[in-house]
PDB file of C-alpha atoms in Angstrom:
ATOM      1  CA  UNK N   1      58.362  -6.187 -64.690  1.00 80.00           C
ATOM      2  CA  UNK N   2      58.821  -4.069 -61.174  1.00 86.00           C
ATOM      3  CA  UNK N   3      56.027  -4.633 -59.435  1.00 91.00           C
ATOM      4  CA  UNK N   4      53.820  -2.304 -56.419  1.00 96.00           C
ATOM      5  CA  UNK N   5      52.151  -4.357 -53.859  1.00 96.00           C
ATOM      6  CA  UNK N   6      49.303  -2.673 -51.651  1.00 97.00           C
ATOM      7  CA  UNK N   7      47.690  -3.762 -48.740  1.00 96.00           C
ATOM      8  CA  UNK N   8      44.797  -4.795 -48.449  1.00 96.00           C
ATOM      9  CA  UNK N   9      43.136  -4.276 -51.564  1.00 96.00           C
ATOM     10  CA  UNK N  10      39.860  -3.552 -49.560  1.00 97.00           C
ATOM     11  CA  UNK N  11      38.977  -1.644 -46.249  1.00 97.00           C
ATOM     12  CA  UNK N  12      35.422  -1.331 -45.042  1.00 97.00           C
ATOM     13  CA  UNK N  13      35.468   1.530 -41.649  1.00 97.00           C
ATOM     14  CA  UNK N  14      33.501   3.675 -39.525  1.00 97.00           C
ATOM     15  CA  UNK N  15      33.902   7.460 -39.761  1.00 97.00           C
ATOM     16  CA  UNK N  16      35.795   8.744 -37.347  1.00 97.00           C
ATOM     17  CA  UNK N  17      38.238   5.697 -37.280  1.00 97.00           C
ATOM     18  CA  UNK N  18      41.866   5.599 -38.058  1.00 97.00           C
ATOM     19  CA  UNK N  19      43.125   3.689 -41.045  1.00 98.00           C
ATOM     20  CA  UNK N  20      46.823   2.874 -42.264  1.00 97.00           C
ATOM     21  CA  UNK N  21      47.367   1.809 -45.835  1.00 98.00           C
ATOM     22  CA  UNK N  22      50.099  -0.283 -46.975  1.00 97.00           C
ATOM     23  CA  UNK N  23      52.465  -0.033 -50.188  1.00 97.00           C
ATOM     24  CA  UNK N  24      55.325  -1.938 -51.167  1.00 96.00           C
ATOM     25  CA  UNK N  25      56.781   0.215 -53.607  1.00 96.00           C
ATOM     26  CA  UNK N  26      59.835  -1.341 -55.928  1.00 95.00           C
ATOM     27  CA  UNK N  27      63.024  -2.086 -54.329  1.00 91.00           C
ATOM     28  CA  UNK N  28      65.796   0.119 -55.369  1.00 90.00           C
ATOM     29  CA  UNK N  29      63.409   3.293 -55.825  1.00 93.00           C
ATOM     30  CA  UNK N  30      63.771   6.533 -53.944  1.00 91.00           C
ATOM     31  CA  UNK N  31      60.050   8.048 -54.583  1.00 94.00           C
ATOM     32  CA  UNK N  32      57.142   7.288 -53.206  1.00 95.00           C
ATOM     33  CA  UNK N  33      53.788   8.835 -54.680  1.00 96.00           C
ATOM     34  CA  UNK N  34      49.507   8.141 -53.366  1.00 97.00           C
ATOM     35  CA  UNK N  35      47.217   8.976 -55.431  1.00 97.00           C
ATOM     36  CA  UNK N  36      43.351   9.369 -55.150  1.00 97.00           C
ATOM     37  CA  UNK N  37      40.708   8.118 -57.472  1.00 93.00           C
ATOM     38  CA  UNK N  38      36.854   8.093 -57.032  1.00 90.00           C
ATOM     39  CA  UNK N  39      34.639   5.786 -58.911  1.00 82.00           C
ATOM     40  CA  UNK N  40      34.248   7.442 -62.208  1.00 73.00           C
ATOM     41  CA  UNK N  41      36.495  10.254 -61.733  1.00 79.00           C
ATOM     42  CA  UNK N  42      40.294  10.584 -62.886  1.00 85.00           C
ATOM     43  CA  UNK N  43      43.179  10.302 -60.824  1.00 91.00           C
ATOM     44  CA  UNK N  44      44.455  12.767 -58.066  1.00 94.00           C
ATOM     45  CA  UNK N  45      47.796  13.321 -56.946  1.00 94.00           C
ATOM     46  CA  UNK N  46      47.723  13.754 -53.464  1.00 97.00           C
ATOM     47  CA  UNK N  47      51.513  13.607 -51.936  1.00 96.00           C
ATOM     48  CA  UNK N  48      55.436  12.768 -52.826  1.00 94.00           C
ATOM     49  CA  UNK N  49      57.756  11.360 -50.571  1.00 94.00           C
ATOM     50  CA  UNK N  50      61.658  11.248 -50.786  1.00 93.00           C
ATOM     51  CA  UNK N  51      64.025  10.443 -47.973  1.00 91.00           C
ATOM     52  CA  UNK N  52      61.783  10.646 -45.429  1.00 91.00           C
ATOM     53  CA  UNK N  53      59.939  13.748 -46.299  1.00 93.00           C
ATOM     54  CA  UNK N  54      56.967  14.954 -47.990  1.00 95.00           C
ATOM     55  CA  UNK N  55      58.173  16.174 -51.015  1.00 92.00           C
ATOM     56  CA  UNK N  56      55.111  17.649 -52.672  1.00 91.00           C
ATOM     57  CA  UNK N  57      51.323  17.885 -51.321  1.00 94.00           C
ATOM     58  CA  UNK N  58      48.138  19.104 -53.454  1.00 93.00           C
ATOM     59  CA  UNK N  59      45.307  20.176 -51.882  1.00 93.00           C
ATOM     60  CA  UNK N  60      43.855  17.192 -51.139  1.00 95.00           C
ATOM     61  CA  UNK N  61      46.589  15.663 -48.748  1.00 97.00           C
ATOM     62  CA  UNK N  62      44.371  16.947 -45.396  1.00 95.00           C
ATOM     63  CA  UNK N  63      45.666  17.167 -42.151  1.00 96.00           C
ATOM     64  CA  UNK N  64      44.148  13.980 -41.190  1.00 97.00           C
ATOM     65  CA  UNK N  65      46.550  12.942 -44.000  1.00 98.00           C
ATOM     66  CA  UNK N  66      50.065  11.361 -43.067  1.00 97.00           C
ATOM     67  CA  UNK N  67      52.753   9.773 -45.035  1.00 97.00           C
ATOM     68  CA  UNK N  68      55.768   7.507 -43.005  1.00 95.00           C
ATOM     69  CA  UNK N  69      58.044   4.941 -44.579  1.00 93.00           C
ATOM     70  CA  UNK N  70      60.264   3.843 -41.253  1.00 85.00           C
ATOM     71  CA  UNK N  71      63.303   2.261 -42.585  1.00 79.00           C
ATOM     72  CA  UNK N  72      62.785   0.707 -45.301  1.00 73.00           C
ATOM     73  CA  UNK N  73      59.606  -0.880 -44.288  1.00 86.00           C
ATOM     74  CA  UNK N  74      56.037  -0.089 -46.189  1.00 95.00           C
ATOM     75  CA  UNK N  75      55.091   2.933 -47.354  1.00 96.00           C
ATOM     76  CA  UNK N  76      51.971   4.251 -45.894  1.00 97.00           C
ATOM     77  CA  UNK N  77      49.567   6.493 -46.059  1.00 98.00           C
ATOM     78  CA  UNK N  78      47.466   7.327 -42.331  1.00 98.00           C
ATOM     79  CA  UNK N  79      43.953   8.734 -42.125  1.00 98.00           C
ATOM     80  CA  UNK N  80      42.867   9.879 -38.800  1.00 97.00           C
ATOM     81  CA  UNK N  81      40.093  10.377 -38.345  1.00 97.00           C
ATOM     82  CA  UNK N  82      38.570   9.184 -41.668  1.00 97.00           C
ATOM     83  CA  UNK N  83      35.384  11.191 -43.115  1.00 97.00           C
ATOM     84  CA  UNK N  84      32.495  10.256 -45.428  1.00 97.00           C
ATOM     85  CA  UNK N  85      34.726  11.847 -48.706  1.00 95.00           C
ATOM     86  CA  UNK N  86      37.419   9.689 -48.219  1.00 97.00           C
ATOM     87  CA  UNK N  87      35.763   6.896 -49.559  1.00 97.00           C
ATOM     88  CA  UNK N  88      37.735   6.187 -53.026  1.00 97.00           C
ATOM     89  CA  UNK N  89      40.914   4.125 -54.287  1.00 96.00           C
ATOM     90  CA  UNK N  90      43.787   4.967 -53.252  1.00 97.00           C
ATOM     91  CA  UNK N  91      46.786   4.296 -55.575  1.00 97.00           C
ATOM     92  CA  UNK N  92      50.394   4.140 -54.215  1.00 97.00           C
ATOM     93  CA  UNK N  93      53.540   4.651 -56.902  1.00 96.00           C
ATOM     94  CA  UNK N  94      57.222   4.439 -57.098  1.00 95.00           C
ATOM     95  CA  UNK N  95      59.871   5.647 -59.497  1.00 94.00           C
ATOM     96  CA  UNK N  96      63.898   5.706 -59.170  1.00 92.00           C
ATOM     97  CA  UNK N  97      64.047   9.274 -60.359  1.00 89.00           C
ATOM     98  CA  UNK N  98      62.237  12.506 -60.210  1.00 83.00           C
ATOM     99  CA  UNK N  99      60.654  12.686 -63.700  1.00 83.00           C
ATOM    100  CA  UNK N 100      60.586   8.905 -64.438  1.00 89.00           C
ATOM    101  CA  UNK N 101      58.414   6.421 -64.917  1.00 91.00           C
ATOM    102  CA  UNK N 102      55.759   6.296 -61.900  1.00 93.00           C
ATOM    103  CA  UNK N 103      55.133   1.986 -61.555  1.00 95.00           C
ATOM    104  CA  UNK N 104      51.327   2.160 -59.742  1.00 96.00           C
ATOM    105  CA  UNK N 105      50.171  -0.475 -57.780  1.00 96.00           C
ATOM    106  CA  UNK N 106      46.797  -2.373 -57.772  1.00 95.00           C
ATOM    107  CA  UNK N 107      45.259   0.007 -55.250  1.00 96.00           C
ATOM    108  CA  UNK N 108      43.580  -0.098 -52.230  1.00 97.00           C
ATOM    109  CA  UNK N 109      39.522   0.531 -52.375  1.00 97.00           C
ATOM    110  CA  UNK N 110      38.781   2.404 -49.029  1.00 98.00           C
ATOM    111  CA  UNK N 111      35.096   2.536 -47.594  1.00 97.00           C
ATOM    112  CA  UNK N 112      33.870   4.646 -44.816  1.00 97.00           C
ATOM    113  CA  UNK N 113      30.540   3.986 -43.823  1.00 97.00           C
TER     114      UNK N 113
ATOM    115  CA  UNK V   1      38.430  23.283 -66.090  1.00 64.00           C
ATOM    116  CA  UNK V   2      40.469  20.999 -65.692  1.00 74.00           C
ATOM    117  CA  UNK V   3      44.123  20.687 -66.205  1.00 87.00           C
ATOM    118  CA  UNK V   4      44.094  17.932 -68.865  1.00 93.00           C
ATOM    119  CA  UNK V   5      41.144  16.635 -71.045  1.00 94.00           C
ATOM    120  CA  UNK V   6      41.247  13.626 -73.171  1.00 96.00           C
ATOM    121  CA  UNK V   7      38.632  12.759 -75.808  1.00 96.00           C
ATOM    122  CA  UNK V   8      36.957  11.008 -76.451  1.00 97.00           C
ATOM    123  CA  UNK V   9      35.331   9.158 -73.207  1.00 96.00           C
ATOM    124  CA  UNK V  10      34.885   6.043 -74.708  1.00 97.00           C
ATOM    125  CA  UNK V  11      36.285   4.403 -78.279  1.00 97.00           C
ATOM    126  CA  UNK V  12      35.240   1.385 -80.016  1.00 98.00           C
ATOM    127  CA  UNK V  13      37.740   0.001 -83.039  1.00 98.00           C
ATOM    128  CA  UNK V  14      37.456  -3.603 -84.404  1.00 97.00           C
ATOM    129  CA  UNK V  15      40.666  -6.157 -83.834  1.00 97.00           C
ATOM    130  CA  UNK V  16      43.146  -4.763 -86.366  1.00 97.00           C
ATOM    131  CA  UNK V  17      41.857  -1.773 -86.846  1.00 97.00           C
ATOM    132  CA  UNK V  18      43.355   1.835 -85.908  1.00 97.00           C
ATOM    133  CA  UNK V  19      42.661   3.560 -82.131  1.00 98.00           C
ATOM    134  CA  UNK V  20      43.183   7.181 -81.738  1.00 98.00           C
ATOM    135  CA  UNK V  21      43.238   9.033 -78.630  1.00 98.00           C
ATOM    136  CA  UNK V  22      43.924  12.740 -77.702  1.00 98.00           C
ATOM    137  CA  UNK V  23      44.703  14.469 -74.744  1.00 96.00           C
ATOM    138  CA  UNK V  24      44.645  18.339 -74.468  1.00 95.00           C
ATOM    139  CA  UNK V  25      46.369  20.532 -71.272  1.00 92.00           C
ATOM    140  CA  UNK V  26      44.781  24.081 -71.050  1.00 88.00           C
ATOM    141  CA  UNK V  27      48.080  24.849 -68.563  1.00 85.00           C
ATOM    142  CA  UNK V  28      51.188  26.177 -70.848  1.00 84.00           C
ATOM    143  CA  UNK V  29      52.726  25.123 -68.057  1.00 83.00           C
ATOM    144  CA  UNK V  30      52.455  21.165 -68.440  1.00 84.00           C
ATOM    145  CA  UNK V  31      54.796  20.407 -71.034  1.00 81.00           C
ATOM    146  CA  UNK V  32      55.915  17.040 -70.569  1.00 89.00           C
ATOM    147  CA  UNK V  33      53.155  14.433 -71.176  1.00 94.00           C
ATOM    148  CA  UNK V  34      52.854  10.536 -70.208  1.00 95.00           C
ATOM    149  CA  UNK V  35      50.423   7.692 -71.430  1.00 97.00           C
ATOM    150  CA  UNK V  36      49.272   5.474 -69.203  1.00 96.00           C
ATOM    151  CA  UNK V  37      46.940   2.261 -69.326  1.00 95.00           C
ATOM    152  CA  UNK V  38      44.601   0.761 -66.810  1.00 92.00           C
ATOM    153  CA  UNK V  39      43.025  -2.646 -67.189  1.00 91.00           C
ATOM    154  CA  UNK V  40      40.336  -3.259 -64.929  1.00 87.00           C
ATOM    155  CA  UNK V  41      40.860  -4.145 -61.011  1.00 85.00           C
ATOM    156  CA  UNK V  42      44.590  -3.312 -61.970  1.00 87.00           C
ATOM    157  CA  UNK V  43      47.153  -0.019 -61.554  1.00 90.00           C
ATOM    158  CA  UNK V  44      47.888   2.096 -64.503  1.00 93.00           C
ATOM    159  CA  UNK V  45      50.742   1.051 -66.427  1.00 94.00           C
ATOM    160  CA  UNK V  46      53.321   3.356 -68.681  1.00 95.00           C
ATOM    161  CA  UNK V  47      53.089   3.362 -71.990  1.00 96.00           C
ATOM    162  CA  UNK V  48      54.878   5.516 -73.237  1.00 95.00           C
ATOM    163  CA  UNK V  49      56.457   8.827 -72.624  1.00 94.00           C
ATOM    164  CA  UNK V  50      56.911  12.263 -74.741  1.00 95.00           C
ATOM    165  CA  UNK V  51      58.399  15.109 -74.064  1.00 91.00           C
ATOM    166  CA  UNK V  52      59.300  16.800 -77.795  1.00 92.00           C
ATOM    167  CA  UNK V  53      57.286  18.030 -80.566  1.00 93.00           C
ATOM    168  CA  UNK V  54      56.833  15.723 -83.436  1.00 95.00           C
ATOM    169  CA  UNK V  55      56.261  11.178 -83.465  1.00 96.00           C
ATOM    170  CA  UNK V  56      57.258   8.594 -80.700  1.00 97.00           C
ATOM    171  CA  UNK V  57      56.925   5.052 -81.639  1.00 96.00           C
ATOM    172  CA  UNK V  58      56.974   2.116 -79.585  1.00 95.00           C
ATOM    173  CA  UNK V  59      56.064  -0.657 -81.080  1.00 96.00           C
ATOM    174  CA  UNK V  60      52.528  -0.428 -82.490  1.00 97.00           C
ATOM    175  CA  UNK V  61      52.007   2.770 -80.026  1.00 97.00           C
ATOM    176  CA  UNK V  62      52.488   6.289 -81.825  1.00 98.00           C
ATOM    177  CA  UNK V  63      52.312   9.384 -79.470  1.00 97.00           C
ATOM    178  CA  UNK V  64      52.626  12.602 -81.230  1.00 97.00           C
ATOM    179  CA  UNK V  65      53.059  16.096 -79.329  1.00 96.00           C
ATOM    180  CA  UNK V  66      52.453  20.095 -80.456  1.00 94.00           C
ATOM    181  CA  UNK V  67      53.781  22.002 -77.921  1.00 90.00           C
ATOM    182  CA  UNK V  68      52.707  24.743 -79.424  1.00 91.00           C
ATOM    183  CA  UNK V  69      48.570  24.086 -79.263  1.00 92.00           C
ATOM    184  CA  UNK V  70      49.496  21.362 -76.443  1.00 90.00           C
ATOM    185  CA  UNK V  71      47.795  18.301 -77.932  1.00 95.00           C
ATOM    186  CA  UNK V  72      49.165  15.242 -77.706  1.00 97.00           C
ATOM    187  CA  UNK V  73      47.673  11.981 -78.913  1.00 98.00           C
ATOM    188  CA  UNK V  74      48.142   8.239 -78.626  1.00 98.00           C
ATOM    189  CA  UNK V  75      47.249   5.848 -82.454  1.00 98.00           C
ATOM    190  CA  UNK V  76      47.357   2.248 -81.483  1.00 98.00           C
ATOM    191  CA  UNK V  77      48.125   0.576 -84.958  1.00 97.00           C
ATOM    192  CA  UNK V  78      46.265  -3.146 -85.437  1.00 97.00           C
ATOM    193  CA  UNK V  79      44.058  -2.830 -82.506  1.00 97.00           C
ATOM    194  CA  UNK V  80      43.528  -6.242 -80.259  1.00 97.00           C
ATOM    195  CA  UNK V  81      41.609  -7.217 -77.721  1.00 96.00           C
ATOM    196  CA  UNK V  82      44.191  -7.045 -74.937  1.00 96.00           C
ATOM    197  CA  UNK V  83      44.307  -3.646 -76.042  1.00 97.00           C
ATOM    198  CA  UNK V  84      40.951  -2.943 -74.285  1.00 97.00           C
ATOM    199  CA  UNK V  85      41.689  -0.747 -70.955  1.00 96.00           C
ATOM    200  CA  UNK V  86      41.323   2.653 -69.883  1.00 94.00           C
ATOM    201  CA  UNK V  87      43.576   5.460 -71.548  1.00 96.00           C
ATOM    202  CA  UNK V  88      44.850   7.910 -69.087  1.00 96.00           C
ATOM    203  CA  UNK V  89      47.032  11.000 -70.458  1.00 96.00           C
ATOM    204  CA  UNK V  90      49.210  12.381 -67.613  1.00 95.00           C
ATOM    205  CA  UNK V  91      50.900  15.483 -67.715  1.00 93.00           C
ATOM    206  CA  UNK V  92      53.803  17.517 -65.223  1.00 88.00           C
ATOM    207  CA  UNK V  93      55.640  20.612 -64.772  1.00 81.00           C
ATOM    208  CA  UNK V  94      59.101  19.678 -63.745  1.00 68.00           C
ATOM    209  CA  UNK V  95      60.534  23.447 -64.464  1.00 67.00           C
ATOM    210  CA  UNK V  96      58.491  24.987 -61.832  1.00 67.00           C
ATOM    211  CA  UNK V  97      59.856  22.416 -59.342  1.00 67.00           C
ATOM    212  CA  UNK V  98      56.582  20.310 -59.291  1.00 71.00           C
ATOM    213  CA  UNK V  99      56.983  16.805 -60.222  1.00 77.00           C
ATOM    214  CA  UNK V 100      53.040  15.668 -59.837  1.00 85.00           C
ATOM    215  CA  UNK V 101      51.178  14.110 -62.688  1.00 90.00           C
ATOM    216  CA  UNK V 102      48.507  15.831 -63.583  1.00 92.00           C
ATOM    217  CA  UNK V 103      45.547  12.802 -65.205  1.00 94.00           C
ATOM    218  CA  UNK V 104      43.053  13.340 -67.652  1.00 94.00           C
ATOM    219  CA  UNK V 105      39.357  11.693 -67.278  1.00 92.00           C
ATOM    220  CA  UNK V 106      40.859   8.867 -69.316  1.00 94.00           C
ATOM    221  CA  UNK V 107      39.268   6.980 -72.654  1.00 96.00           C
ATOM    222  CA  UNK V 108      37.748   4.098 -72.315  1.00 96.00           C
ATOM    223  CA  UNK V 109      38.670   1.399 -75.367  1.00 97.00           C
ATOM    224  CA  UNK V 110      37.101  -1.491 -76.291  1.00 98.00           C
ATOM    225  CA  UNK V 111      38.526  -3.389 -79.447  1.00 97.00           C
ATOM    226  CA  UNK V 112      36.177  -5.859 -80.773  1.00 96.00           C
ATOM    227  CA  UNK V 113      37.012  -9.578 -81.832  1.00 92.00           C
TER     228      UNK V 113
END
């Protein structure tokens, strides 16, 4: 089936430092989710993305927080600077529609030391 | 409290036998439910959808929704071991313009050889 690629599937930083994660969402899809989930906890929607823009944030989606897909390219999510709380996996989705299925990739497991 | 609670936290069922999940949103607002399943070091997967009262089946998967006490629940029929994963129930908005899924703490099931 469609699959969501995410790179790397682990990051080991400093606090303070910048990091860029990597998805590869489904070709032929339009949206563009990340998602947060700490060890043990469920999973938190942090931002939506649609032709270029931030669709949708919750609460979570800092200002440290950025989303960018330049043309076509991967889908990432920025962190700078990167803090203590942001240690966690961080799950990136696509869908063709607005209300469809969300296709998650493997996630990436972010540690900030 | 959160949005969406699913019970219980973990479920054992031997191979062949019946697996029953349920997933409870204390919003009136999330009406349109999802299950999803996550095997270990993966993404979460769709299962299945449901957004009217009554039975959906897919297969050996059964979701059933009441809108009106907002339950929804997921029976796996003849239980097997590939079955084992973690059980998220996922719920959205959509009339209020919000499109996020909204995950439970998931159930953790283990179907025994």
């Amino acid at each position: 089936g469609p699959k969501v690629l995410q790179i790397p599937s682990h990051q080991i930083i400093d606090m303070g430092q910048m990091v860029t994660l990597n998805c590869d969402p489904v070709s032929n899809h339009l949206y563009f989710y990340w998602y947060k989930q700490i060890l043990g906890q469920q999973m938190e929607f942090l931002v939506n993305f649609y032709n270029g823009k931030v669709m949708e944030k919750s609460k979570l989606f800092k200002d440290q927080f950025s989303v960018e897909r330049p043309d076509g390219s991967y889908f990432t999510l920025k962190i700078q600077p990167t803090a203590l709380e942001d240690s966690a996996v961080y799950f990136c989705a696509s869908s063709s529609g607005l209300g469809y299925e969300q296709y998650f990739g493997p996630g990436t497991r972010l540690t900030v030391l | 409290q959160q949005k969406v609670q699913q019970s219980p936290e973990s479920l054992s069922v031997p191979e062949g036998g019946m697996a029953s999940l349920n997933c409870t949103s204390s919003d009136r607002n999330f009406q349109y439910f999802w299950w999803y399943r996550q095997h270990s070091g993966e993404g979460p997967k769709a299962l299945m959808s449901i957004f009217s009262d009554g039975d959906k089946k897919e297969g050996r998967f059964t979701a059933h929704l009441n809108k009106a006490s907002l339950h929804v629940s997921l029976h796996i029929r003849d239980s097997q071991p590939s079955d084992s994963a973690l059980y998220f129930c996922a719920a959205s908005e959509h009339d209020s313009g919000s499109w996020q899924l909204i995950f439970g703490s998931g159930t953790q099931l283990t179907v025994m050889p």
